[in-house]
Amino acid sequence: MRYVTVLGATGSIGKSTLDVIRRHPDLFSVYGLVASTSIDAMIDSIREFKPKVVAMSSEKAAIEVLKRVKELQLPCEVLFGDDGVETLAGDGSADIVVGAIVGAAGLRPLIAAAKTGCIIALANKEALVMSGTIFFETAKKYGARVLPVDSEHSAIFQSLPFEVQENLGFCNLKSAHVDKILLTGSGGPFRDTPIKDLEFVDAKTAIAHPVWSMGPKISVDSATMMNKGLEFIEARYLFNADDGDIQVVIHPQSVIHSMVSYEDGAVMAQLGNPDMRTPIAVALGFPERISSGVNRLDFTKLSSLTFMEPDFSRYPCLKLAMQASKSGQSATTALNAANEVAVASFLESKIKFTDISCVVDTVLCSNTCKEPNSIDEVLSIDESARKRAIDYIGKLNG
Ligand code: NAD
Ligand code: MG
């Protein structure tokens, strides 16, 4: 039996994770659940999965969850606030910690989890974008193992040989005879929208992804292709790759989830229906394969699979992320922070869709922070970039 803690248990990835766990009562038991404000969803999961501990980052939500837990006489401890989340993530009782909090908020709990030497099933790409080097050094020092949940990175992971899979973060792609990692992306809902119309698209259309069903932030990131930019950076750290080792390819149908091309001309790809329960099951079950509830891919019903190069004038955020990746971890942290602020503003209809890349660009141009050597330094770069993003948005609207 493996004990699992799910950080971000009430979100899109969190719910899919619990669905995979639900199918395997003989393999997994839920130890801990973490969320921010979703009280009803948390109570439902406490009733069903009977975790020993839960934490709510919102203290107000934690008070309500505690009240309901007492009323229902559920034997579950409730921790409060960001400190409670970090305490639960780092308490060492879980064999697997699933990192599915959205954004920079996931970083500290994941570092706390890494220090327990557990398996980290990582969906929270922002944590690696901000601190890839420090994250993997911490994991190595404490004997933690990081397994990717992001579908592209899971596909790459599944297409790589065992010795690379065993050494994520420090592997040597050249000695595995890898020529290139081909990172695929659907191109989002605005792939065919005339570029001149992009400034008028609203949040509702932006979050209606044609293929994947996801949380609001990553849905907007998919529409700008910042998501692919963040994944480019994520792939660099996971697979210890250089920028030149990774090529972004648009593949609208999202049937191929990414590929690895080898020196001898062979290309290994992982295919499947676009359902996050597959990569989640790969990470939870590794090295075994376990069932996930995902429908089988029916090749006889597939339309044609198409591929194209990304157009940076349509997707300026992708270009900015690739440039930040070259600059280093200070730039990638600033990029991520500026993007989180910009996406939140766009979702509140405070800025236009096309302003997102302007906010990120402005914040990157004014980034004078040095390379971080600790998580505190990473978080201070994040804080400073958020302030500059908020200032710039204020000027846009002023
Ligand atoms: P979501 O918005 O649906 O869920 C976010 C979860 O995090 C919720 O449970 C929320 O309560 C919790 N949360 C938010 N802020 C928190 C905080 N400060 N402290 C504790 N918990 C907090 O997001 P999602 O789509 O499930 O994405 C989660 C992460 O997984 C993101 O980093 C995203 O990039 C990544 N990811 C998602 C998908 C997908 O298909 N949804 C695919 C690949 C990667
Ligand atoms: Mg992805």
XYZ file of C-alpha atoms and ligand atoms in Angstrom:
443
model
C 0.000 0.000 0.000
C 1.353 3.434 -0.935
C 0.199 6.526 0.973
C -0.536 9.541 -1.205
C -0.869 13.244 -0.444
C -2.539 15.346 -3.136
C -1.606 19.042 -3.164
C -4.317 20.861 -5.125
C -6.814 18.035 -4.574
C -9.930 19.937 -5.664
C -8.580 21.142 -9.034
C -8.617 19.540 -12.444
C -5.471 17.435 -11.887
C -6.382 16.778 -8.256
C -9.778 15.325 -9.211
C -8.270 13.189 -11.983
C -5.657 11.929 -9.505
C -8.346 10.954 -7.010
C -10.211 9.161 -9.774
C -7.142 7.020 -10.566
C -6.663 6.339 -6.834
C -10.367 5.412 -6.515
C -9.773 2.593 -9.027
C -6.968 1.052 -6.955
C -7.969 0.681 -3.303
C -5.489 -2.205 -3.074
C -2.537 -0.026 -4.191
C -3.128 3.467 -2.789
C -4.488 5.067 0.326
C -4.959 8.838 0.638
C -2.927 10.277 3.528
C -3.374 14.008 2.954
C -5.369 16.471 0.841
C -4.647 20.140 0.229
C -6.748 22.873 -1.385
C -7.269 26.593 -1.197
C -10.941 27.620 -0.900
C -13.085 24.743 -2.266
C -14.861 23.672 0.901
C -17.600 21.412 -0.548
C -15.234 19.518 -2.828
C -12.824 19.025 0.066
C -15.562 17.694 2.372
C -16.755 15.275 -0.344
C -13.207 13.954 -0.742
C -12.690 13.645 3.022
C -15.863 11.537 3.212
C -14.841 9.313 0.344
C -11.056 8.933 0.800
C -10.785 9.331 4.592
C -7.444 11.186 4.680
C -5.662 11.488 8.044
C -4.892 15.196 7.495
C -6.111 17.983 5.207
C -4.949 21.587 4.804
C -6.658 24.644 3.347
C -4.443 27.584 2.367
C -7.376 29.920 3.002
C -7.774 30.170 6.789
C -11.425 31.103 6.372
C -12.015 27.930 4.350
C -10.037 25.885 6.900
C -12.298 27.102 9.726
C -15.378 26.000 7.756
C -13.845 22.631 6.832
C -12.952 22.008 10.490
C -16.509 22.876 11.551
C -18.011 20.459 9.009
C -15.497 17.711 9.843
C -16.547 17.944 13.492
C -20.270 17.953 12.648
C -19.837 14.887 10.463
C -17.559 13.243 13.048
C -14.899 12.517 10.458
C -11.566 11.419 11.960
C -9.464 13.974 10.089
C -7.063 16.662 11.278
C -7.431 20.091 9.600
C -4.416 22.378 9.164
C -4.691 26.105 8.446
C -3.125 28.483 5.944
C 0.061 28.349 3.885
C 2.003 27.077 6.914
C -0.488 24.239 7.333
C -0.123 23.326 3.652
C 3.672 23.263 3.954
C 3.523 21.253 7.202
C 1.305 18.599 5.599
C 3.400 18.444 2.417
C 6.562 17.991 4.462
C 5.392 15.730 7.279
C 7.000 12.640 5.769
C 4.047 10.241 6.046
C 3.269 10.036 2.320
C 5.147 7.780 -0.092
C 3.904 9.884 -3.017
C 3.132 13.601 -3.048
C 1.192 14.801 -6.086
C 2.083 18.422 -6.874
C -1.091 19.869 -8.434
C -1.363 23.317 -6.847
C -1.529 25.940 -9.577
C 1.266 28.506 -9.877
C 4.099 29.737 -7.683
C 2.061 28.870 -4.563
C 3.063 25.246 -5.158
C 6.785 25.809 -4.755
C 7.313 25.870 -0.974
C 5.091 22.819 -0.288
C 6.913 20.875 -3.008
C 10.335 21.725 -1.603
C 9.050 20.618 1.819
C 7.886 17.348 0.228
C 11.223 16.856 -1.559
C 12.987 17.070 1.820
C 11.090 13.972 2.983
C 12.654 11.824 0.258
C 9.268 10.838 -1.208
C 8.168 10.347 -4.811
C 6.923 13.628 -6.243
C 4.385 13.262 -9.062
C 4.772 16.716 -10.535
C 2.057 18.588 -12.424
C 2.918 22.037 -11.010
C 5.298 23.070 -13.810
C 5.651 26.594 -12.378
C 7.740 25.138 -9.521
C 10.375 23.847 -11.953
C 10.208 26.999 -14.084
C 11.095 28.991 -10.966
C 13.651 26.743 -9.353
C 14.577 23.770 -11.563
C 18.202 23.578 -10.432
C 17.521 24.094 -6.720
C 14.534 21.737 -6.886
C 16.511 18.838 -8.356
C 19.495 19.463 -6.059
C 17.138 19.328 -3.072
C 15.496 16.162 -4.384
C 18.895 14.508 -4.888
C 20.171 15.530 -1.458
C 17.141 14.040 0.322
C 16.623 11.041 -1.966
C 13.333 12.248 -3.464
C 12.323 11.164 -6.926
C 10.497 13.458 -9.346
C 8.127 11.877 -11.898
C 6.417 14.073 -14.498
C 2.624 14.355 -14.690
C 2.502 17.065 -17.365
C 1.321 15.012 -20.362
C 4.133 16.071 -22.737
C 6.826 15.378 -20.166
C 5.239 12.069 -19.307
C 5.261 11.203 -23.033
C 8.947 12.157 -23.304
C 9.681 10.194 -20.113
C 7.916 7.127 -21.545
C 9.885 7.479 -24.807
C 13.281 7.549 -23.068
C 15.396 4.585 -21.943
C 15.350 3.297 -18.372
C 18.716 4.829 -17.381
C 17.388 8.295 -18.266
C 14.077 7.643 -16.474
C 16.070 6.643 -13.400
C 18.092 9.849 -13.368
C 15.716 12.725 -14.138
C 17.255 16.133 -13.584
C 20.794 14.802 -14.022
C 20.503 12.462 -17.026
C 22.738 12.657 -20.085
C 20.692 12.776 -23.282
C 23.781 12.551 -25.509
C 24.919 9.255 -24.019
C 21.360 7.965 -24.513
C 21.830 8.861 -28.230
C 18.960 11.354 -28.145
C 19.006 13.816 -31.015
C 15.986 15.955 -30.082
C 13.010 16.197 -27.800
C 9.919 17.109 -29.836
C 7.535 18.963 -27.539
C 4.059 19.004 -29.051
C 1.210 21.416 -28.335
C -2.263 21.871 -29.773
C -1.869 25.609 -30.463
C -4.915 26.353 -28.283
C -8.307 27.782 -29.205
C -6.914 30.708 -31.265
C -4.669 28.765 -33.625
C -6.691 29.896 -36.650
C -8.048 33.222 -35.361
C -6.792 36.169 -37.446
C -3.963 37.771 -35.418
C -5.617 41.209 -35.654
C -8.693 39.818 -33.823
C -6.745 38.445 -30.849
C -6.934 41.668 -28.870
C -10.732 41.310 -28.742
C -10.988 37.710 -27.454
C -12.504 37.369 -23.987
C -11.726 35.113 -21.029
C -14.663 32.778 -21.708
C -13.456 31.899 -25.217
C -9.836 31.715 -24.058
C -10.564 29.064 -21.429
C -12.623 26.905 -23.802
C -9.766 24.670 -24.932
C -10.590 22.603 -28.037
C -9.062 19.351 -26.735
C -8.146 19.418 -23.029
C -10.341 20.248 -20.032
C -8.178 22.120 -17.473
C -8.138 24.797 -14.758
C -8.570 28.453 -15.835
C -4.919 29.582 -15.518
C -3.412 26.792 -17.614
C -6.255 27.178 -20.143
C -5.271 30.814 -20.759
C -1.603 29.741 -20.835
C -2.543 27.252 -23.562
C -4.259 29.970 -25.581
C -1.176 32.238 -25.448
C 1.123 29.187 -25.704
C 2.888 30.447 -22.593
C 2.018 26.947 -21.415
C 4.329 25.496 -24.067
C 6.974 28.052 -23.094
C 6.728 26.984 -19.437
C 6.877 23.362 -20.597
C 9.980 24.116 -22.664
C 11.679 25.335 -19.474
C 10.227 22.415 -17.479
C 11.639 19.964 -20.035
C 15.081 21.559 -19.816
C 15.293 20.845 -16.109
C 13.587 17.457 -16.090
C 15.710 16.046 -18.891
C 18.869 18.103 -18.204
C 18.595 19.361 -21.778
C 20.047 22.379 -23.573
C 17.715 24.830 -25.322
C 18.835 23.446 -28.688
C 17.800 19.904 -27.666
C 14.087 20.813 -27.623
C 11.864 21.689 -30.580
C 8.262 22.876 -30.202
C 5.868 21.407 -32.772
C 2.174 22.293 -33.126
C -0.019 19.200 -33.371
C -3.697 20.289 -33.232
C -5.244 16.867 -32.549
C -3.196 16.235 -29.344
C -3.059 12.510 -30.018
C 0.737 12.363 -29.917
C 1.714 13.809 -26.534
C 5.388 14.398 -27.430
C 8.282 12.513 -29.016
C 11.971 11.726 -28.752
C 14.078 11.555 -31.882
C 17.257 9.431 -31.728
C 20.632 9.614 -33.532
C 19.762 6.620 -35.739
C 16.651 8.364 -37.127
C 14.123 6.488 -34.980
C 11.410 8.572 -33.343
C 9.632 7.266 -30.237
C 6.248 8.801 -29.469
C 3.558 8.261 -26.857
C -0.037 8.412 -28.094
C -3.349 8.314 -26.325
C -6.632 10.108 -25.807
C -6.148 13.565 -24.259
C -7.007 12.626 -20.684
C -4.657 13.483 -17.816
C -5.462 10.228 -16.024
C -2.945 8.452 -18.288
C 0.120 10.490 -17.252
C -1.148 10.500 -13.653
C -1.402 6.680 -13.693
C 2.087 6.432 -15.202
C 3.528 8.521 -12.360
C 1.534 6.829 -9.573
C 2.202 3.309 -10.781
C 5.779 3.626 -12.060
C 7.507 1.351 -12.938
C 4.302 -0.725 -13.258
C 1.426 0.202 -15.596
C -1.946 0.523 -13.870
C -5.437 1.088 -15.262
C -6.618 4.711 -15.411
C -10.172 4.689 -16.780
C -9.064 6.387 -20.001
C -10.866 5.318 -23.177
C -8.734 3.389 -25.671
C -7.526 5.261 -28.724
C -9.398 3.951 -31.744
C -7.071 4.404 -34.742
C -9.816 3.551 -37.211
C -11.758 6.616 -36.032
C -8.849 9.059 -35.967
C -8.758 11.978 -38.362
C -5.399 12.806 -39.903
C -2.571 13.878 -37.629
C -1.076 17.213 -38.655
C 1.983 19.171 -37.551
C 3.321 22.689 -38.054
C 5.880 25.149 -36.740
C 4.680 27.714 -34.176
C 4.326 31.260 -35.471
C 5.923 33.589 -32.890
C 3.915 36.589 -34.085
C 0.772 34.691 -33.017
C 2.393 33.333 -29.852
C 4.789 36.015 -28.490
C 4.625 34.432 -24.996
C 6.259 31.265 -26.337
C 9.159 33.304 -27.697
C 9.523 35.230 -24.412
C 9.677 31.981 -22.439
C 12.307 30.515 -24.748
C 14.379 33.695 -24.411
C 14.008 33.636 -20.618
C 15.110 30.013 -20.626
C 18.398 31.107 -22.252
C 18.896 33.886 -19.671
C 18.491 31.676 -16.594
C 16.423 31.090 -13.500
C 16.057 34.750 -12.499
C 14.443 35.478 -15.882
C 12.253 32.359 -15.844
C 11.004 33.226 -12.325
C 10.216 36.804 -13.403
C 8.499 35.493 -16.547
C 6.336 33.129 -14.522
C 5.380 35.755 -11.928
C 4.513 38.369 -14.578
C 2.455 35.796 -16.455
C 0.499 34.771 -13.323
C -0.366 38.413 -12.596
C -1.259 39.110 -16.236
C -3.423 35.986 -16.609
C -5.303 36.766 -13.373
C -5.944 40.316 -14.679
C -7.117 38.990 -18.030
C -9.477 36.520 -16.310
C -10.939 39.491 -14.385
C -11.338 41.379 -17.706
C -8.896 44.065 -16.529
C -6.530 43.698 -19.509
C -6.783 42.458 -23.083
C -5.592 39.027 -24.202
C -2.768 40.629 -26.193
C -1.667 42.643 -23.123
C -0.520 39.417 -21.428
C 2.652 39.223 -23.530
C 3.243 43.001 -23.122
C 3.146 42.633 -19.317
C 5.582 39.707 -19.437
C 7.901 41.463 -21.882
C 7.987 44.672 -19.799
C 8.724 42.779 -16.586
C 11.476 40.735 -18.242
C 13.103 43.850 -19.712
C 13.276 45.477 -16.275
C 14.563 42.357 -14.499
C 17.894 43.126 -12.848
C 17.746 40.333 -10.236
C 20.765 38.038 -9.938
C 20.603 34.261 -10.324
C 18.975 32.813 -7.181
C 20.870 30.470 -4.858
C 18.027 29.611 -2.523
C 14.238 29.303 -2.521
C 14.020 32.561 -0.526
C 15.932 34.333 -3.310
C 13.634 32.747 -5.923
C 10.606 34.013 -4.008
C 12.036 37.515 -3.718
C 12.551 37.640 -7.528
C 8.943 36.424 -7.866
C 7.694 39.157 -5.515
C 9.604 41.934 -7.255
C 8.379 40.804 -10.703
C 4.758 40.709 -9.456
C 5.068 44.313 -8.218
C 6.422 45.467 -11.591
C 3.641 43.600 -13.400
C 0.959 45.200 -11.205
C 2.521 48.663 -11.751
C 2.547 48.187 -15.505
C -1.068 46.954 -15.556
C -2.012 50.024 -13.486
C -0.399 52.250 -16.139
C -2.164 50.352 -18.955
C -5.487 51.078 -17.324
C -4.603 54.560 -16.059
P -6.939 24.117 -10.991
O -7.081 25.593 -10.934
O -8.034 23.290 -11.565
O -6.649 23.557 -9.502
C -5.725 24.153 -8.636
C -5.733 23.469 -7.281
O -4.755 24.121 -6.439
C -7.065 23.562 -6.545
O -7.253 22.394 -5.762
C -6.861 24.757 -5.600
O -7.678 24.697 -4.438
C -5.396 24.559 -5.245
N -4.719 25.788 -4.830
C -4.692 26.976 -5.477
N -3.921 27.858 -4.791
C -3.481 27.217 -3.696
C -2.656 27.580 -2.602
N -2.146 28.817 -2.483
N -2.378 26.642 -1.658
C -2.907 25.406 -1.740
N -3.691 24.996 -2.761
C -3.967 25.898 -3.724
O -5.554 23.842 -11.749
P -5.137 22.567 -12.622
O -5.574 22.756 -14.023
O -5.504 21.300 -11.885
O -3.549 22.724 -12.634
C -2.748 22.426 -11.491
C -1.284 22.412 -11.913
O -1.097 21.337 -12.834
C -0.835 23.682 -12.662
O 0.484 23.956 -12.306
C -0.915 23.294 -14.119
O 0.005 23.996 -14.923
C -0.542 21.815 -14.048
N -1.072 21.005 -15.165
C -2.413 20.919 -15.348
C -2.921 20.165 -16.403
C -4.407 20.006 -16.610
O -4.806 19.273 -17.515
N -5.240 20.650 -15.852
C -2.035 19.514 -17.274
C -0.673 19.616 -17.046
C -0.191 20.369 -15.981
Mg 1.161 19.889 -20.725
